[in-house]
Structure formats: C-alpha cells, structure tokens
Short mmCIF file of C-alpha atoms in Angstrom, two decimals:
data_model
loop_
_atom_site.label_atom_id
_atom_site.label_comp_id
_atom_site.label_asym_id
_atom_site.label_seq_id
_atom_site.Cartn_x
_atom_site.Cartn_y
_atom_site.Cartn_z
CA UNK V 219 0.00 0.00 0.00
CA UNK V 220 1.38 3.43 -0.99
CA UNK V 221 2.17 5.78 1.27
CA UNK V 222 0.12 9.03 0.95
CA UNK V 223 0.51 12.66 2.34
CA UNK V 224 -1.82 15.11 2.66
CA UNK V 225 -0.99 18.59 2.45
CA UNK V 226 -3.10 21.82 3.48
CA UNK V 227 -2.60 25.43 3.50
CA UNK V 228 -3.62 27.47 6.57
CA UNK V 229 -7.07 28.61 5.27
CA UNK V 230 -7.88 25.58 6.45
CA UNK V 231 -7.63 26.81 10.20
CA UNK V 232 -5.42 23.76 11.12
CA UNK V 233 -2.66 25.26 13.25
CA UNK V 234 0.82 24.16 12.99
CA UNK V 235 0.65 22.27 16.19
CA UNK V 236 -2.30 20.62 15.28
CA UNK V 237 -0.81 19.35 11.97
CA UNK V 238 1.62 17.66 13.96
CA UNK V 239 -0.44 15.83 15.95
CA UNK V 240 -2.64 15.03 13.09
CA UNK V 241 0.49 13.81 11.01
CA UNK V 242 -0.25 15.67 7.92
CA UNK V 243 1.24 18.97 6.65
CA UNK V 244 0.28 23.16 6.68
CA UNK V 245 1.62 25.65 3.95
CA UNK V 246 1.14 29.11 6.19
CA UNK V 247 -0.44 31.20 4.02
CA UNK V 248 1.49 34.97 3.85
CA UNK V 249 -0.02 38.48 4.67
CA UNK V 250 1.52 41.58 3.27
CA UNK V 251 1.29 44.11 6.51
CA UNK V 252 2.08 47.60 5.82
CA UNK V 253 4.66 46.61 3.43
CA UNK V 254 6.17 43.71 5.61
CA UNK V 255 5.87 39.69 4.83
CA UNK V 256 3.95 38.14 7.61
CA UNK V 257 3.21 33.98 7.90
CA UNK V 258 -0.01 32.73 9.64
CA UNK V 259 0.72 30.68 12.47
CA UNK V 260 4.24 31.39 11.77
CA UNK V 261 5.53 34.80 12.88
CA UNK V 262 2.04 36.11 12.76
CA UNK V 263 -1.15 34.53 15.38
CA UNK V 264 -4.57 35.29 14.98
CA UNK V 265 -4.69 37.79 18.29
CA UNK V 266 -1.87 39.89 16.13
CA UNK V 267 -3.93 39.75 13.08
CA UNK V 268 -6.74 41.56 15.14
CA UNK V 269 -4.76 43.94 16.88
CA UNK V 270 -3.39 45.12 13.41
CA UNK V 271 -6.65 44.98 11.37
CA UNK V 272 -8.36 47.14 14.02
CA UNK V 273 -5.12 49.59 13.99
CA UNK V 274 -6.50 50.49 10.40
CA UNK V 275 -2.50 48.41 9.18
CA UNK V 276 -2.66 47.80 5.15
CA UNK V 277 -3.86 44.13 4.85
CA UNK V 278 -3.29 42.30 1.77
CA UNK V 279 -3.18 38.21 1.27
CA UNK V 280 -1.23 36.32 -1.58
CA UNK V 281 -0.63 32.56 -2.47
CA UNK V 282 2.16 30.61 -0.75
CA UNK V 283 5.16 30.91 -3.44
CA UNK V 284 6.28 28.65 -5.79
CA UNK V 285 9.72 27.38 -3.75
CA UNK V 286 7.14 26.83 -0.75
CA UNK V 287 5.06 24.46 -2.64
CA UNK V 288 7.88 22.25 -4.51
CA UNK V 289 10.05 22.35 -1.71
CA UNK V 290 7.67 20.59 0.50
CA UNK V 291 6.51 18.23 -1.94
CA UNK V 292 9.97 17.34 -2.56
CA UNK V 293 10.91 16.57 1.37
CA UNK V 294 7.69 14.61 1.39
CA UNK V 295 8.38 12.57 -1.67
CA UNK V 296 11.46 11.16 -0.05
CA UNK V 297 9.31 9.77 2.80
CA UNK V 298 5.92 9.37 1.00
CA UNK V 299 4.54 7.55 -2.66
CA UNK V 300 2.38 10.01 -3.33
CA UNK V 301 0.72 13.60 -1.63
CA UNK V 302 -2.89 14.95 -1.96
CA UNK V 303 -2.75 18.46 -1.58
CA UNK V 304 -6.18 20.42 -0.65
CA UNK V 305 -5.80 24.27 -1.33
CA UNK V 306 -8.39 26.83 -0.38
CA UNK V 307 -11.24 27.19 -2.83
CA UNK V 308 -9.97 27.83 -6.74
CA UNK V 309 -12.60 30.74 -6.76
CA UNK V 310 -11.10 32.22 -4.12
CA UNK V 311 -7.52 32.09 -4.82
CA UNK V 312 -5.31 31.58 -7.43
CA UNK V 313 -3.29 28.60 -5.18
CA UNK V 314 -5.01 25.81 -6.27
CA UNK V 315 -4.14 26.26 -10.07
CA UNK V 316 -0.84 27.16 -9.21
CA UNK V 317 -0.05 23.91 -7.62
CA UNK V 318 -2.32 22.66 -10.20
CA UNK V 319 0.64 23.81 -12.65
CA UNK V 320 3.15 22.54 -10.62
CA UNK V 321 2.09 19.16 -10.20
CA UNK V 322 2.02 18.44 -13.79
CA UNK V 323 5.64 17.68 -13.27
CA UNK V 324 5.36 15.14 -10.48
CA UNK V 325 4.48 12.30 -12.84
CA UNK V 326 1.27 11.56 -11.09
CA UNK V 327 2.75 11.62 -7.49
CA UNK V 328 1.15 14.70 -6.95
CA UNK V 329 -3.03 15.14 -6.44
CA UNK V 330 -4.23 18.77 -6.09
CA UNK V 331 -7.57 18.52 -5.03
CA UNK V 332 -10.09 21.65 -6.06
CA UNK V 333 -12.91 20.81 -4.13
CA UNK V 334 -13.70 24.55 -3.47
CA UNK V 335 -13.91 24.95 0.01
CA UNK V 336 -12.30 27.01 2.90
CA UNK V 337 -12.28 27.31 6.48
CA UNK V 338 -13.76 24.65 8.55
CA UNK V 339 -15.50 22.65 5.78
CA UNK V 340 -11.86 22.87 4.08
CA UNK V 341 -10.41 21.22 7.63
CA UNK V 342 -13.38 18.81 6.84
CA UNK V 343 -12.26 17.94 3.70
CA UNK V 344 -8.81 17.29 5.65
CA UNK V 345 -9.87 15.07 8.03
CA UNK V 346 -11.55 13.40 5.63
CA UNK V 347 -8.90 12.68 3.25
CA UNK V 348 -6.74 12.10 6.21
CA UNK V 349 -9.06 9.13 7.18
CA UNK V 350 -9.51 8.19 3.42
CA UNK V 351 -5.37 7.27 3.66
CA UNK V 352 -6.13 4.95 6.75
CA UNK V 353 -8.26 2.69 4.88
CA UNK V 354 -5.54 2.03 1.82
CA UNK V 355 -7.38 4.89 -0.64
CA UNK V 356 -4.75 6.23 -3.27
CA UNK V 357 -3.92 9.76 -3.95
CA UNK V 358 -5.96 9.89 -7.26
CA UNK V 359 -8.85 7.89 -5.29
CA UNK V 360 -8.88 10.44 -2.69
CA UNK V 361 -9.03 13.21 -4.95
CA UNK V 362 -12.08 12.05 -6.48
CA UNK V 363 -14.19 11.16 -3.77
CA UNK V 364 -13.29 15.00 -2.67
CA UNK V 365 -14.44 16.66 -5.74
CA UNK V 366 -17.07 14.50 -5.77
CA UNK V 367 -18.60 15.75 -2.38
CA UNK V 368 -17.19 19.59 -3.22
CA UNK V 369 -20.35 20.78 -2.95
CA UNK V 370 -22.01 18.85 -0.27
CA UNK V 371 -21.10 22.18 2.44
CA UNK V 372 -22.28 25.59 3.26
CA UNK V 373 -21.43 28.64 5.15
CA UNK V 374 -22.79 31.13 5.99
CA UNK V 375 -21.40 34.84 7.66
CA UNK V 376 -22.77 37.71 9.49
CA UNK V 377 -20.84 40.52 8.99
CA UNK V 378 -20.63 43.19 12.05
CA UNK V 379 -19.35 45.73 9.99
CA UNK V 380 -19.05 47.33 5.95
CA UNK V 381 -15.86 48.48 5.94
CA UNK V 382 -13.93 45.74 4.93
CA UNK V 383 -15.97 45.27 2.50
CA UNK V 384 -15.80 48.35 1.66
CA UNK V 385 -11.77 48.91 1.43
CA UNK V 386 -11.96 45.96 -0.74
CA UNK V 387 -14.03 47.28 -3.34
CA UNK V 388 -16.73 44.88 -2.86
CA UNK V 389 -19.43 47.54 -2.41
CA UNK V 390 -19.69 51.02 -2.76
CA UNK V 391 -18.79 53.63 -0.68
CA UNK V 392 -22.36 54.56 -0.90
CA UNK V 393 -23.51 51.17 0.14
CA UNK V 394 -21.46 51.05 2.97
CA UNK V 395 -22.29 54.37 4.38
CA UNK V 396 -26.40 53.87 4.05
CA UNK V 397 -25.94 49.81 5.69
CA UNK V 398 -23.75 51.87 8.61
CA UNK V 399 -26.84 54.39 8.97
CA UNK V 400 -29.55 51.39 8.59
CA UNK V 401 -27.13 49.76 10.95
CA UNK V 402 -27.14 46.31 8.29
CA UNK V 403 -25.73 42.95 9.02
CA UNK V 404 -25.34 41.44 5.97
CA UNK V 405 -25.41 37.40 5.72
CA UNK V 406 -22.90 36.30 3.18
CA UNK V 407 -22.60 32.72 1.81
CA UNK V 408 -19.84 30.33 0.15
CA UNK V 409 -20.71 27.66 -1.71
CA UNK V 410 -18.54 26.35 -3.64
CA UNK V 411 -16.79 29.13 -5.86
CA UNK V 412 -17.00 32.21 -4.01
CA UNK V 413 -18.44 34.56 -1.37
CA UNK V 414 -21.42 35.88 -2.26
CA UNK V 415 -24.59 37.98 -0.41
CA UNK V 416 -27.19 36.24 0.73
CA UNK V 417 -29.41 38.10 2.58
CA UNK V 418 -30.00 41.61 4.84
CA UNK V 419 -31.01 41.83 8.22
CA UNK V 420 -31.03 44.75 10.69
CA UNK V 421 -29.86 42.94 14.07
CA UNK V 422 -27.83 40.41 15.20
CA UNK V 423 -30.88 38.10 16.03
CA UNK V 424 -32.26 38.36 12.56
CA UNK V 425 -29.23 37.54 11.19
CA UNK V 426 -28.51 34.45 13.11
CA UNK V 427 -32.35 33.44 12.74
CA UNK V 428 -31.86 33.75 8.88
CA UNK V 429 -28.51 31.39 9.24
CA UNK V 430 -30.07 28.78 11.43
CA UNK V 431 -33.23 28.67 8.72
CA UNK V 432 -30.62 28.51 5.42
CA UNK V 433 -28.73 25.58 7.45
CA UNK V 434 -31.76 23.89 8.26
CA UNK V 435 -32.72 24.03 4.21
CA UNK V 436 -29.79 22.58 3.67
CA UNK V 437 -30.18 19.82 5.65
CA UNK V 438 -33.64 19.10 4.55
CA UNK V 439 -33.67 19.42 1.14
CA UNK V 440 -29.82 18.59 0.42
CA UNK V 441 -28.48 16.48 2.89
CA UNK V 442 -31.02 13.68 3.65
CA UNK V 443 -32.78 15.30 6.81
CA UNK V 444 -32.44 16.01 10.45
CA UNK V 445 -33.52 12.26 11.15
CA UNK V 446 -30.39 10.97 9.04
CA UNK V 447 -27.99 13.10 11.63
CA UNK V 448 -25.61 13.00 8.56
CA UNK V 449 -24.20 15.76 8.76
CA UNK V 450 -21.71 17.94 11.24
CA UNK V 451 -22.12 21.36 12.03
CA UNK V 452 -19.53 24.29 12.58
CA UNK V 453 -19.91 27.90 14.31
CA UNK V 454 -17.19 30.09 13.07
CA UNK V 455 -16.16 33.65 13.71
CA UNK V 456 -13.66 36.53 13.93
CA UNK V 457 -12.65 37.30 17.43
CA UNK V 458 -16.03 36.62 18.36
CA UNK V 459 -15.72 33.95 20.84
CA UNK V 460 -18.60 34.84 23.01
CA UNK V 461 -21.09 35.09 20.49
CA UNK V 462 -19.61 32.09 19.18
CA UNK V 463 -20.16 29.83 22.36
CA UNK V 464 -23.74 30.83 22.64
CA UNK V 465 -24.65 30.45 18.90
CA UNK V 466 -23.27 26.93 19.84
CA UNK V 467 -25.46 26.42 22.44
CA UNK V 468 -28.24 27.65 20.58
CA UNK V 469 -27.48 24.68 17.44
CA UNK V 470 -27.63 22.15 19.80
CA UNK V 471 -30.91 22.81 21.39
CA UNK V 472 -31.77 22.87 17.25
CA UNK V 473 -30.11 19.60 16.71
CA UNK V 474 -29.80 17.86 19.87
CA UNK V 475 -27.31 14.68 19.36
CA UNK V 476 -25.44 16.69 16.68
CA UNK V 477 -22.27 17.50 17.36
CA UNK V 478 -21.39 21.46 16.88
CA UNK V 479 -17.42 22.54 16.62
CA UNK V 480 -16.24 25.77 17.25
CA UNK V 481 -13.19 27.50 15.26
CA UNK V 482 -11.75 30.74 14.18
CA UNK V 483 -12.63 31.64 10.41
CA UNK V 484 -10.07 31.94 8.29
CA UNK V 485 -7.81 34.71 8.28
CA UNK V 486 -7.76 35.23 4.58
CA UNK V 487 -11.43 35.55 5.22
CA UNK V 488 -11.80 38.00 8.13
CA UNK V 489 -8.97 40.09 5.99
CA UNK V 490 -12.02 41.17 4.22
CA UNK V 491 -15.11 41.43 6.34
CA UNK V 492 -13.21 41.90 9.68
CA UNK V 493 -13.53 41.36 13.11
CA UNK V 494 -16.99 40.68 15.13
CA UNK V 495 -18.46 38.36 12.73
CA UNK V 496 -20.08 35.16 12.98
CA UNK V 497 -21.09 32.05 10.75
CA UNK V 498 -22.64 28.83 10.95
CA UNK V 499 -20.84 26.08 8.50
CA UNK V 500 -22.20 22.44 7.28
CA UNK V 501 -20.98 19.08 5.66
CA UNK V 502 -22.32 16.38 4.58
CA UNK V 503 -20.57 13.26 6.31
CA UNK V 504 -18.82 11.30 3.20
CA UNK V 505 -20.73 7.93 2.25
CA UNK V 506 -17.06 6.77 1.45
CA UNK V 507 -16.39 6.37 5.01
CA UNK V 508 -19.31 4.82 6.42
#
C-alpha cells in the first residue's frame, strides 16, 4: 500500500501544532502588513492579526510561493509515494491552479484537489482525506471522492461591519455608508466558488435566525434530513468567541445529538469582512467512510 501525504494550506484553520499531531502537513499562508511579509501561524497569530486589522495596518493576502510548494513536496516525496494536496477554494484564490501547474511535473505523485472549500468545511475535507489514507485509498482515489462531495457544504457569515468590504471594493462607498446608517448585518454565503450575499437583516438576532433557517434548508432538502444526523455542524467567527459559544449552544438545542465545533474563520477571510463576525458552517458526512 502506498504511502500518501496530505498537504493543506492554513485557510484551512489547522494550526501548525495541530498538523503535527494530526500527522499531515500546513503551507502558512502569507499576509503583506504595511509593506512587511507576515506567515499565519508562523511569525504572525490570529490575536496579532486583530490587533493590526483594528489599527486600520494595510492588509493584503497572496498565495504561498512557488519554492514553498515544490520544496515541500519534494521533502515529502522522499518519505511518502504520493501527496494529496487540498488548497483553499480555486474561486477564491489563485493557489489551487498554481499547484495545479506545478504538479504536472510530479508524474502523477502529486493530487491537487479543487474541491472549493475554505475554512472549517476545508479542515473537513482534511480530516476526511486524512481518514480516506487509513483505509488504503490512493492519492488519485482520494481526490475524487473530494471533488465528488465539493459541494455537499455551506457557510454562511454575518458581517458586524461594511468596511472591509468596503476597502476591498466589494461595495460602494455609498452602500457602505447607508448599511452603517440602517445599521445592516449582511449574511454572506460560500458555496462552492465564491463569497457571495445572501441576505440583509437589521440585528444580530435576525441575522442568526436567517442562518439557522438557510442551514436547516440545507439539511432538509440537500443532505437527507435532520432524522439521518448526517451531517456535522460548525460555528465560526472573527474574534467573536462569546457570540460564538452561545450560537453553539443555541445549534444544539436545534439539533440535539449533533455534534457542533467551534473555530476561528479563516484569516484570509476575516482580511475582508473583519472582526466581530459570525457564521454557521455544514458538511455532509462522506458515504465513502461509512
């Protein structure tokens, strides 16, 4: 039986710690910080991420480099057959068809898997492939049954504030300034390719109440029912904890028997709708490993 690696980049929210324990393998992803290189979970921890966001500090993400990539694949492939590499979301970034690229000249040792996720239902995907190596799967098997199930997941995000989304272009200055007067919290979704709006609500409440209903859709009418329990569910946020624990709560009086994990949401992520937020993230459990 081949030997098989699996490889993640830190989108995924796996620390480097955690990696380690796991026994798989986290490309940091890097942060341009008023005009200085900065490595998540390297030289740079969430708490710092805050503290600079908040300080107003030019934020900009990019893809791990080219020497990062190859370089690890080449340590691995001394140790390992073959390496399945899960990148955030190709819609997203521009990482996965980079290594994409680059694997073309591994001779087939090297599976990039664009299953087009992020966050914790790209740490799913992780685990999952992670367990898929236990049971003797192949790198090319793994990559199918991945992109396969790519869009078997949802999340969804309140955003606290517009001006992150603002400073990014991704509405107008107009829009931003009437939301801050109506005082909007607008839900934003990914599914699959990108982040998209969803929906509008005016408090907190609403907006959670209008999560909780587009998760429960999901689970109905895509993912077999609450009475299949097939599913695991995620609360994310930025440096929301609080909010976070009782949004928690609040799923499992839903979904009693279902178990709910909390995690931070990806830096890459909060770079653009900041801190505050909060989001409630689902995957279907694979068939493959029942």
């Amino acid at each position: 039986m081949n030997r098989v690696a699996v490889i993640t980049d830190s989108n995924s929210g796996i620390t480097q710690a955690e990696a380690k324990e796991l026994g798989i393998f986290v490309l940091p992803m890097p942060f341009t910080i008023d005009g200085a290189e900065y490595f998540e979970d390297i030289n740079l921890t969430v708490g710092e991420f805050y503290e600079k966001l908040e300080a107003d500090a030019d934020i900009s993400t990019s893809q791990p480099s080219i020497e990062s990539i190859t370089d690890l694949w080449d340590k691995l492939l001394e140790e390992y057959d073959e390496i399945v590499h899960i990148p955030m979301s190709s819609g997203l970034s521009g990482s996965c068809s980079t290594a994409t690229v680059l694997a073309q000249d591994y001779e087939n040792k090297v599976e990039v898997v664009n299953n087009q996720r992020i966050s914790v239902t790209q740490r799913q995907s992780v685990l999952d492939a992670l367990e898929l190596t236990k049971r003797g799967k192949s790198a090319v098997e793994i990559k199918e049954i991945l992109e396969k199930n790519k869009f078997e997941s949802s999340i969804y995000i309140m955003v606290d504030t517009l001006k992150y989304l603002k400073k990014g272009g991704r509405i107008t200055p107009a829009a931003a300034a009437l939301g801050t007067v109506l005082r909007l919290k607008p839900v934003l979704q990914i599914q699959g390719e990108k982040l998209e709006a969803f929906a509008k609500a005016k408090t907190v409440k609403q907006a959670k109440s209008i999560m909780m209903n587009a998760i429960h859709d999901d689970i109905e009418n895509r993912f077999g029912g609450v009475e299949a329990m097939d599913v695991t569910l995620f609360v994310v946020h930025s440096s929301n904890e609080e909010a976070a624990s009782k949004l928690k709560e609040e799923l499992e009086q839903e979904y009693p028997g279902m178990p709910v994990f909390v995690d931070d949401l990806s830096l890459s992520v909060s770079c653009h709708i900041g801190a505050g937020s909060l989001a409630i993230a689902v995957t279907r459990n694979l068939q493959e490993l029942k």
